CSV table of N, CA and C in Angstrom, one decimal:
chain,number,residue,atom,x,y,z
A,64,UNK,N,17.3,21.0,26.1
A,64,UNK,CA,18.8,21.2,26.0
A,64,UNK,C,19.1,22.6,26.4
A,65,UNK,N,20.2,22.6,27.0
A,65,UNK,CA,20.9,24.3,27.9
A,65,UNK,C,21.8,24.6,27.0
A,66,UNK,N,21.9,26.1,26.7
A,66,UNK,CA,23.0,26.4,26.2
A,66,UNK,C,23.2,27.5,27.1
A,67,UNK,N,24.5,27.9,27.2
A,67,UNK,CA,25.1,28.6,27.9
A,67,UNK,C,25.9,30.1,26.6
A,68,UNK,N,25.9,30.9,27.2
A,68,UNK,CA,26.7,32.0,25.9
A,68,UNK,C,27.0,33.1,26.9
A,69,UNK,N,28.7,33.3,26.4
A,69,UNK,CA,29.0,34.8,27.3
A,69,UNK,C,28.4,36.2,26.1
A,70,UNK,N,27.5,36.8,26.6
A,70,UNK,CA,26.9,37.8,26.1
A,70,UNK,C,27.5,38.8,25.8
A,71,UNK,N,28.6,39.4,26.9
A,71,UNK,CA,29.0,41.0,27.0
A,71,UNK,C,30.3,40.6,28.2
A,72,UNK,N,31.2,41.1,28.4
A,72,UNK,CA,32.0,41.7,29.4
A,72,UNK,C,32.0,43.0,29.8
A,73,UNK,N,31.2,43.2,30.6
A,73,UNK,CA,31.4,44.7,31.7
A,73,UNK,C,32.3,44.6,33.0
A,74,UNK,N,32.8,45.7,32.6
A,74,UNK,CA,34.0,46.2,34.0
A,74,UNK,C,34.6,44.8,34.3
A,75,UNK,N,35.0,44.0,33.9
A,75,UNK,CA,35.7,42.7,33.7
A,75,UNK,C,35.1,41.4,34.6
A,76,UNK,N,33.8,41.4,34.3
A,76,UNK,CA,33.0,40.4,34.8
A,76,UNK,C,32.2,39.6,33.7
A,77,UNK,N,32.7,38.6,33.1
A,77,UNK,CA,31.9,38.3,32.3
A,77,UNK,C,30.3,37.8,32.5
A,78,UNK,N,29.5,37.9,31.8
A,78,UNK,CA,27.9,38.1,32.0
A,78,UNK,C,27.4,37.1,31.0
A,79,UNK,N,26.6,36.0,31.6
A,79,UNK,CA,26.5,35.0,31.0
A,79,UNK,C,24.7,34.6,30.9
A,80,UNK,N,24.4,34.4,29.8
A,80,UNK,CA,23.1,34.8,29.3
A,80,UNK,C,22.4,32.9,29.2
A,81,UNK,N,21.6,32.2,30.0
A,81,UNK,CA,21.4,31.1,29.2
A,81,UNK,C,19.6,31.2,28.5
A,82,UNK,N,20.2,30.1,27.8
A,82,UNK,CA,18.6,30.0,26.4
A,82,UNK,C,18.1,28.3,26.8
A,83,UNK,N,17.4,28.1,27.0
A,83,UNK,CA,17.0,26.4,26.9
A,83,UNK,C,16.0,26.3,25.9
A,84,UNK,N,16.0,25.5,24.7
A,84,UNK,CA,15.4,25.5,23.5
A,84,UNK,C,14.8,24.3,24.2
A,85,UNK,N,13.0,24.7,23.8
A,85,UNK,CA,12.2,23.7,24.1
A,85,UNK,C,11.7,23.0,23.2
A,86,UNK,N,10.9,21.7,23.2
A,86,UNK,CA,10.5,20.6,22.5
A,86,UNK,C,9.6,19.9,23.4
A,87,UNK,N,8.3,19.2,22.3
A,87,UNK,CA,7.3,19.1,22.8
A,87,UNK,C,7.3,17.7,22.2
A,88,UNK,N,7.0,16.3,22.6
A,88,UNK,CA,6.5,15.1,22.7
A,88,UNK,C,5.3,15.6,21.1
A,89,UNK,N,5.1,16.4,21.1
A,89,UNK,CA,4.3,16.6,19.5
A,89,UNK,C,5.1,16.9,18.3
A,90,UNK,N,6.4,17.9,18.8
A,90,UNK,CA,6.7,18.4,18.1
A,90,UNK,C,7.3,17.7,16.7
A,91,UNK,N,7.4,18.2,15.6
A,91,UNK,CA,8.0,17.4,14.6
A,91,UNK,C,9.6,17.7,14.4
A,92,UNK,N,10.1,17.6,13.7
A,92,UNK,CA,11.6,17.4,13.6
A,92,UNK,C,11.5,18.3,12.8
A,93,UNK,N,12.9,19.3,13.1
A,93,UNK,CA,12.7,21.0,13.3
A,93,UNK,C,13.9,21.2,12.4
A,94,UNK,N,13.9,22.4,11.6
A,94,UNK,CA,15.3,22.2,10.6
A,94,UNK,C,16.4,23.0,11.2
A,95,UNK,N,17.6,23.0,10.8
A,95,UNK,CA,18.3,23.5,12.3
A,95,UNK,C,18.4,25.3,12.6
A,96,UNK,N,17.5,26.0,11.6
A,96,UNK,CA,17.5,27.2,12.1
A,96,UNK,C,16.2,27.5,13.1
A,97,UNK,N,15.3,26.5,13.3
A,97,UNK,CA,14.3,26.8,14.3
A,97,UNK,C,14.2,25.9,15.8
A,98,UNK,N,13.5,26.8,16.7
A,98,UNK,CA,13.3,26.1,17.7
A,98,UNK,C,11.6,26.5,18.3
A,99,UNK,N,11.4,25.4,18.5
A,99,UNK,CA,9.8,25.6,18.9
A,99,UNK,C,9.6,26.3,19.7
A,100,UNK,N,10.3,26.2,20.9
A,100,UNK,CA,10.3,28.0,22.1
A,100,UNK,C,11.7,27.9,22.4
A,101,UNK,N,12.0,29.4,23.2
A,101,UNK,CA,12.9,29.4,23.9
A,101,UNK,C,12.8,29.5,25.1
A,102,UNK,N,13.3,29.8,25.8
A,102,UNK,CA,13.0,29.7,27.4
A,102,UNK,C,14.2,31.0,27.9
A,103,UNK,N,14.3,31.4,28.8
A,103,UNK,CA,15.3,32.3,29.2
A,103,UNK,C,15.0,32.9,30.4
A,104,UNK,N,15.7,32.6,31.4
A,104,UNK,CA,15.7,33.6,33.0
A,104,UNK,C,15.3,34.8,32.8
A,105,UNK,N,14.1,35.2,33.9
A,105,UNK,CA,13.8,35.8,33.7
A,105,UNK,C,14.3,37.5,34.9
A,106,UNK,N,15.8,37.1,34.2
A,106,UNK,CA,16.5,38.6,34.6
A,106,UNK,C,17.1,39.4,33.4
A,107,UNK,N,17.6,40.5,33.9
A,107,UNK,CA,17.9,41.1,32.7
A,107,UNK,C,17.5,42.2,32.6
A,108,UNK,N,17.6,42.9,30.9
A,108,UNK,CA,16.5,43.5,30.2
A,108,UNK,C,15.9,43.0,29.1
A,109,UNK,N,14.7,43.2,28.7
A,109,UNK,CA,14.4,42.8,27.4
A,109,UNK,C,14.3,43.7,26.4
A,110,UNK,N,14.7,43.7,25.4
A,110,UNK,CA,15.0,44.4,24.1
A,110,UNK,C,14.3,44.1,23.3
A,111,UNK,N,13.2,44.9,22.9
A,111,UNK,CA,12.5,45.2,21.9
A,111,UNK,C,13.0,46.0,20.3
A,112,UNK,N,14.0,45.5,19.3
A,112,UNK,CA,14.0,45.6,18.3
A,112,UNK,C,12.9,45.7,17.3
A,113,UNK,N,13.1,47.1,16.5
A,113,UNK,CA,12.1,47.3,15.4
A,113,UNK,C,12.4,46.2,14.5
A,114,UNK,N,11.4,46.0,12.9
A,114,UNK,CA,11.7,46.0,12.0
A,114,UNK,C,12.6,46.8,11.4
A,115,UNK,N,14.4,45.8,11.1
A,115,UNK,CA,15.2,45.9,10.5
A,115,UNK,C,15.2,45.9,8.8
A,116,UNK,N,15.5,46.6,8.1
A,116,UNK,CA,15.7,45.9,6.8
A,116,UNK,C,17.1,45.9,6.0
A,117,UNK,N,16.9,45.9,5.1
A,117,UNK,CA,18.5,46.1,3.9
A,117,UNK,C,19.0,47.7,4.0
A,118,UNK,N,18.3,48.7,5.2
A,118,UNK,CA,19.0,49.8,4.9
A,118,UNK,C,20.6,49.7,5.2
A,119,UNK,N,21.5,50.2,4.7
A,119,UNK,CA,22.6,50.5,4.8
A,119,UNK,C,23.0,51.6,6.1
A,120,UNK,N,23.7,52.1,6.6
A,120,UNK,CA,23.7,53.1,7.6
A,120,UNK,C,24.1,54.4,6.7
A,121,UNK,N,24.7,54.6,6.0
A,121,UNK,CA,24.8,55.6,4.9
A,121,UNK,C,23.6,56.1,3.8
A,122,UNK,N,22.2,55.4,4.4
A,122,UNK,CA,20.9,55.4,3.7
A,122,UNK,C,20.3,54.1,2.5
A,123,UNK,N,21.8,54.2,1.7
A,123,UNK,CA,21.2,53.1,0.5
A,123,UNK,C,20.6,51.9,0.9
A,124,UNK,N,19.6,51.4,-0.1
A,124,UNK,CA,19.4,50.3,-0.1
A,124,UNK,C,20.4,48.8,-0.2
A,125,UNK,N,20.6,48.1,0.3
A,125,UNK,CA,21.8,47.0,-0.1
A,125,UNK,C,20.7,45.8,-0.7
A,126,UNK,N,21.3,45.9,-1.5
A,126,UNK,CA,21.2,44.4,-2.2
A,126,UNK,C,19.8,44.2,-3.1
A,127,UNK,N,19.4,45.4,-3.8
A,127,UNK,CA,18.1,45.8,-4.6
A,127,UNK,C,18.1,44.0,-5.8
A,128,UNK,N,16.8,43.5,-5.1
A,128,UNK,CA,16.7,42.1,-6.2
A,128,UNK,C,17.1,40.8,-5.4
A,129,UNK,N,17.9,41.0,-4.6
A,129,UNK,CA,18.6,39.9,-3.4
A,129,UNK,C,18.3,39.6,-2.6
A,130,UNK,N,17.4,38.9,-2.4
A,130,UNK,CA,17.1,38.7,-0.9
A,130,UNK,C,18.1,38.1,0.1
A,131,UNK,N,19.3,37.3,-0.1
A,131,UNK,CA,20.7,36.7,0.2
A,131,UNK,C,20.9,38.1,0.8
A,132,UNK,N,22.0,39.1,-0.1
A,132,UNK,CA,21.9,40.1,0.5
A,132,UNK,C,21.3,40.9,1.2
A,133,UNK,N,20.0,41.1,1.2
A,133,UNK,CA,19.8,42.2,1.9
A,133,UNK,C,19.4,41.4,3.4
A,134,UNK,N,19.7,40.1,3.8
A,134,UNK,CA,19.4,39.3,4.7
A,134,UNK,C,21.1,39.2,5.4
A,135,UNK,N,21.7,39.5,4.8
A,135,UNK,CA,22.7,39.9,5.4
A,135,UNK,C,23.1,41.1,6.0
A,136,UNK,N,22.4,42.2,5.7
A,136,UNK,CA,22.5,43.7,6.1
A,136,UNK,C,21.5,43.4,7.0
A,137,UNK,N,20.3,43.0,7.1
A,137,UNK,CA,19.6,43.2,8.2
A,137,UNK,C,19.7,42.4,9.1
A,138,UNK,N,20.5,41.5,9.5
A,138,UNK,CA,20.8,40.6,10.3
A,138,UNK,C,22.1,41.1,10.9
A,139,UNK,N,22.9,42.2,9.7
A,139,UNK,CA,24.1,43.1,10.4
A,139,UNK,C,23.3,44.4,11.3
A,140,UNK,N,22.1,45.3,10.9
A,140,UNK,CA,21.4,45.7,11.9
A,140,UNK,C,21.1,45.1,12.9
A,141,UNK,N,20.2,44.2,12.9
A,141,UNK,CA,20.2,43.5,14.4
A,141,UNK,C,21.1,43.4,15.1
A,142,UNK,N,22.5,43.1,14.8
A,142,UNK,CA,23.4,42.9,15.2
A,142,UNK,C,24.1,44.1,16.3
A,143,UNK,N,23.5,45.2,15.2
A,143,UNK,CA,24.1,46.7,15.9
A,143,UNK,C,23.0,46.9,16.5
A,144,UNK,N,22.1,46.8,16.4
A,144,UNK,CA,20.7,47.1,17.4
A,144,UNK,C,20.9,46.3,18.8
A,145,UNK,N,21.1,45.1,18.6
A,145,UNK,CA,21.4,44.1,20.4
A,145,UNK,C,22.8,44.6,21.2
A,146,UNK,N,24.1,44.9,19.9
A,146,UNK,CA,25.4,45.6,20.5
A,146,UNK,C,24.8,46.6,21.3
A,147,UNK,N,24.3,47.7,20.6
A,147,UNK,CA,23.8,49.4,21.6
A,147,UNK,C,23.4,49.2,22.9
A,148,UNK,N,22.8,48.0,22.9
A,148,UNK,CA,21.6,47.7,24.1
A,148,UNK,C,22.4,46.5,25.2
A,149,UNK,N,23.8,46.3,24.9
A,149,UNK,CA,24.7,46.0,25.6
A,149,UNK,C,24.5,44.4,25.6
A,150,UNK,N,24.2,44.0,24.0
A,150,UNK,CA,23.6,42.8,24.0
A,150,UNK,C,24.6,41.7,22.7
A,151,UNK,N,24.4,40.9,21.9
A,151,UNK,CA,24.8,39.9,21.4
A,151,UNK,C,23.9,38.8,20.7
A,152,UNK,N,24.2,38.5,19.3
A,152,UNK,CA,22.9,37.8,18.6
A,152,UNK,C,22.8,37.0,19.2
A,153,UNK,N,23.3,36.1,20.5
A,153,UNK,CA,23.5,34.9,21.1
A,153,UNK,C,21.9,35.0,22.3
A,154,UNK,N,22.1,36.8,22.3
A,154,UNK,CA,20.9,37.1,23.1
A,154,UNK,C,19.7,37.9,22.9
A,155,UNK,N,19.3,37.6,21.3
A,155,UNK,CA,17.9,37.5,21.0
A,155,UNK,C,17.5,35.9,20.9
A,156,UNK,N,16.4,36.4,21.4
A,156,UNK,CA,15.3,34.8,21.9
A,156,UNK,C,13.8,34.8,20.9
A,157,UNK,N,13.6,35.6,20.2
A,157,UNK,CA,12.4,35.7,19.2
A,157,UNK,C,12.8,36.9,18.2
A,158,UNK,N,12.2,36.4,16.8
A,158,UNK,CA,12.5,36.9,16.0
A,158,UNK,C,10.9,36.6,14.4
A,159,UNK,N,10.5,38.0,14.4
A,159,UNK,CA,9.8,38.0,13.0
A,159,UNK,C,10.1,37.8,11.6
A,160,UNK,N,9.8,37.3,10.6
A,160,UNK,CA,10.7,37.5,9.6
A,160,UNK,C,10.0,37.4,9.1
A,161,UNK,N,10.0,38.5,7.7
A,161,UNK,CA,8.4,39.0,6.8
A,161,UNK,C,9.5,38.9,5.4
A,162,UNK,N,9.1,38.4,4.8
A,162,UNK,CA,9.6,38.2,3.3
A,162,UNK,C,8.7,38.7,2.3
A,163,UNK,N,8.9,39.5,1.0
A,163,UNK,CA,8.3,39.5,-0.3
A,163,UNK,C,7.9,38.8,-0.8
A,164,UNK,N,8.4,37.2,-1.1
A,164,UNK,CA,8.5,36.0,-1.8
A,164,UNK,C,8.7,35.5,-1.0
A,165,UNK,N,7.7,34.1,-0.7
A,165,UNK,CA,8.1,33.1,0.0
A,165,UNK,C,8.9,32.5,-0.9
A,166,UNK,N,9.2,32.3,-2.5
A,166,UNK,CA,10.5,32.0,-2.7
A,166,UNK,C,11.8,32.3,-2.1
A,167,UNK,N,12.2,32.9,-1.5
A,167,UNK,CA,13.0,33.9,-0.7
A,167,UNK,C,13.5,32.5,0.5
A,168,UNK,N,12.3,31.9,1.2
A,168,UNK,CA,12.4,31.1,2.0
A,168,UNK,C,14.1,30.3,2.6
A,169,UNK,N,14.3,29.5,1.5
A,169,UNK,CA,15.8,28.9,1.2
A,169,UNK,C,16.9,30.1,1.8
A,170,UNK,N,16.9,30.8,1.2
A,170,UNK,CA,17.9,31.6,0.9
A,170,UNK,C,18.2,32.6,2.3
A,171,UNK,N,16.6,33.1,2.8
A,171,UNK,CA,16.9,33.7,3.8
A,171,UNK,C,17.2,32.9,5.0
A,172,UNK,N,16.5,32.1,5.4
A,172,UNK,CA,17.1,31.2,6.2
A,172,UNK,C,18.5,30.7,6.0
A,173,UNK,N,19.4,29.9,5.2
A,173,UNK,CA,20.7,29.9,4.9
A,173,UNK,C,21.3,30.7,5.8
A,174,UNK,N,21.2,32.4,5.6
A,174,UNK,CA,21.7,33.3,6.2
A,174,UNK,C,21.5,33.3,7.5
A,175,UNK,N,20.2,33.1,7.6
A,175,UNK,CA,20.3,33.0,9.3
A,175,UNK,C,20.6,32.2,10.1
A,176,UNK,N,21.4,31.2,9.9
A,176,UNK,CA,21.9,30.2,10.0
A,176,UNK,C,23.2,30.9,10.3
A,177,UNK,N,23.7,31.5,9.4
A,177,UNK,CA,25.1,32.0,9.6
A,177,UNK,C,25.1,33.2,10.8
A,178,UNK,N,24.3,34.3,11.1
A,178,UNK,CA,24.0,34.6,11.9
A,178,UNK,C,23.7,34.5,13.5
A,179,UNK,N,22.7,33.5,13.6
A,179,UNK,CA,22.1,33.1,14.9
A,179,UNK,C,22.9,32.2,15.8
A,180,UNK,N,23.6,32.0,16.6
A,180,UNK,CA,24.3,31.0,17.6
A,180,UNK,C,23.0,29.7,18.0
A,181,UNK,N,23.5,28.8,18.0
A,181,UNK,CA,22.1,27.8,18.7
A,181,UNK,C,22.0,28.0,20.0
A,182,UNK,N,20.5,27.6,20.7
A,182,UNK,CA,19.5,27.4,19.9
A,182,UNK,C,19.5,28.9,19.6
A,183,UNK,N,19.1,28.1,18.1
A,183,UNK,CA,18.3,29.7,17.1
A,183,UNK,C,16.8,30.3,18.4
A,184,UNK,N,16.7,31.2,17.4
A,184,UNK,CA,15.7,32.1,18.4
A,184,UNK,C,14.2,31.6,18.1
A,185,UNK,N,13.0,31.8,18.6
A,185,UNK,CA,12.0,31.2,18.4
A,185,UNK,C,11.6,32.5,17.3
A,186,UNK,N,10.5,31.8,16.1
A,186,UNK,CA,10.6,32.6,15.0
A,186,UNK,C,9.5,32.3,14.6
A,187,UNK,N,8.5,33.7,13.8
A,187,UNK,CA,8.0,33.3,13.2
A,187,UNK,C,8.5,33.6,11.3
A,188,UNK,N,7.4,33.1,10.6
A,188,UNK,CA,7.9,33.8,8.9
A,188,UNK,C,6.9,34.1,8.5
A,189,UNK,N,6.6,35.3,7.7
A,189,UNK,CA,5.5,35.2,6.8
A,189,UNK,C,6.0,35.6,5.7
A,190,UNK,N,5.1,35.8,4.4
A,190,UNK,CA,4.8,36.3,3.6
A,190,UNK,C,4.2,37.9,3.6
A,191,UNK,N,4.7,38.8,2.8
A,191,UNK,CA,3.8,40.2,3.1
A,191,UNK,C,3.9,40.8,1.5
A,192,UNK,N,2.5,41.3,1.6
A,192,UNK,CA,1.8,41.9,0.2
A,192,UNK,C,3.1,43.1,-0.1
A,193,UNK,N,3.3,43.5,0.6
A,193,UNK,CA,4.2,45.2,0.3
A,193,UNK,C,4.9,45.6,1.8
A,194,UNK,N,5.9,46.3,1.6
A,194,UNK,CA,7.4,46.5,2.4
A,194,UNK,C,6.9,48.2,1.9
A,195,UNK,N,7.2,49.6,3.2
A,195,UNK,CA,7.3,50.8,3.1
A,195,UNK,C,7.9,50.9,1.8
A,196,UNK,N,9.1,50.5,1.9
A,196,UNK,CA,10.1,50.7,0.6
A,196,UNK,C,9.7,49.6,-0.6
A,197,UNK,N,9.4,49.8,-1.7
A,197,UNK,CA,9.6,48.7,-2.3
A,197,UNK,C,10.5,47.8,-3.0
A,198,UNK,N,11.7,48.4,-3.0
A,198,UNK,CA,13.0,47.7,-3.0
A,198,UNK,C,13.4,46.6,-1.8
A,199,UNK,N,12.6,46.1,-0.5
A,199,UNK,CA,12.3,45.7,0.6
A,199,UNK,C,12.0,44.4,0.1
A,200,UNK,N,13.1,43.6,0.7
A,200,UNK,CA,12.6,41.9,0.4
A,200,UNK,C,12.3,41.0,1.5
A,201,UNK,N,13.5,41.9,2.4
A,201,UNK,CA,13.4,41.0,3.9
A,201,UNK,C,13.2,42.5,5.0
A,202,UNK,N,12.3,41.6,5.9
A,202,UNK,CA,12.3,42.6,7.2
A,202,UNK,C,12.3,41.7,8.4
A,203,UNK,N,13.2,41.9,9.0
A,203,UNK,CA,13.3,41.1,10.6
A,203,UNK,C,13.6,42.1,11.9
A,204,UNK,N,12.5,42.0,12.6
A,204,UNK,CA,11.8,42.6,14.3
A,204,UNK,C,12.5,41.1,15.1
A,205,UNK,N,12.7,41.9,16.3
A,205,UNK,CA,13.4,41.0,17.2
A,205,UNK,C,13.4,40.8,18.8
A,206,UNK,N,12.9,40.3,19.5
A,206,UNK,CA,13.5,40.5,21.1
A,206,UNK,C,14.6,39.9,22.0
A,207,UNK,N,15.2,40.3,22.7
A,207,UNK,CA,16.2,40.1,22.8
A,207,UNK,C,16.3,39.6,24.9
A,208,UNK,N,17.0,39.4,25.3
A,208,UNK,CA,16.9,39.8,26.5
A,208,UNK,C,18.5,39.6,27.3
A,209,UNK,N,19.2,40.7,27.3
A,209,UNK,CA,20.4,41.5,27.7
A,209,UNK,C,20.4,41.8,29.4
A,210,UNK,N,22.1,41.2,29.8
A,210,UNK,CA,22.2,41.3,31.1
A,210,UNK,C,22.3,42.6,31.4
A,211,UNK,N,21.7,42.9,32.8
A,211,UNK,CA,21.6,44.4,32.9
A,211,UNK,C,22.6,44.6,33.8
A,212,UNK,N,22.9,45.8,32.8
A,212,UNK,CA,24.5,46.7,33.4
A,212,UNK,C,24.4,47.8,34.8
């Protein structure tokens, strides 16, 4: 399946980014925030996004105990991280996501749901022993790939 997404408007040309979400004759029946791969022309730039977390831009931590929340602040970083780079959540294509608690699972997904445009980006999750900060529940790394200006 093709999807199509206007990414960015420069100098009044709109710039149009496509994603083809793939699926494999194996694959199992996929819940709707994942896609087994993506696929994506290989023009552009590609954007390499750090590990985002619940920082705030004013330093605080958002959402200490939450993982709801602070999956909404770091998904609002990524957000500002793909904008700088002349990009759009529409045009990340892989994405890490490291959780405290795999209880967490439900919750953070939900949100990324609300985030991601389909197809969602190809993803992995894990589980992780300890976060730099330990008020750290969610951390999501990302790549992206943005029309070049």
């Amino acid at each position: 399946m093709q999807y199509r997404f206007c990414s960015d408007e420069m100098q009044g040309s709109t710039i149009v980014s496509e994603k083809t979400a793939i699926t494999t004759p194996t694959s199992r029946a996929l819940p709707p925030h994942f896609s087994t791969a993506i696929a994506v022309p290989a023009s552009g730039r590609l954007v390499f996004i750090s590990g985002m977390t619940a920082r705030h831009p004013d330093g605080h931590v958002v959402g200490v105990g939450d993982a709801e929340a602070q999956t909404h602040q770091v998904c609002a970083n990524l957000k500002s991280a793909v904008e700088a780079a002349g990009g759009t959540m529409a045009d990340i294509c892989s994405v890490d996501v490291y959780l405290a608690d795999m209880a967490d699972y439900a919750k953070v997904n939900a949100v990324r749901q609300q985030w991601f445009p389909s197809p969602p980006p190809a993803s992995t999750l894990v589980e992780v022993s300890r976060f730099v900060v330990d008020e750290y529940l969610v951390e999501i790394s990302a790549v992206a790939v943005v029309a070049s200006s």
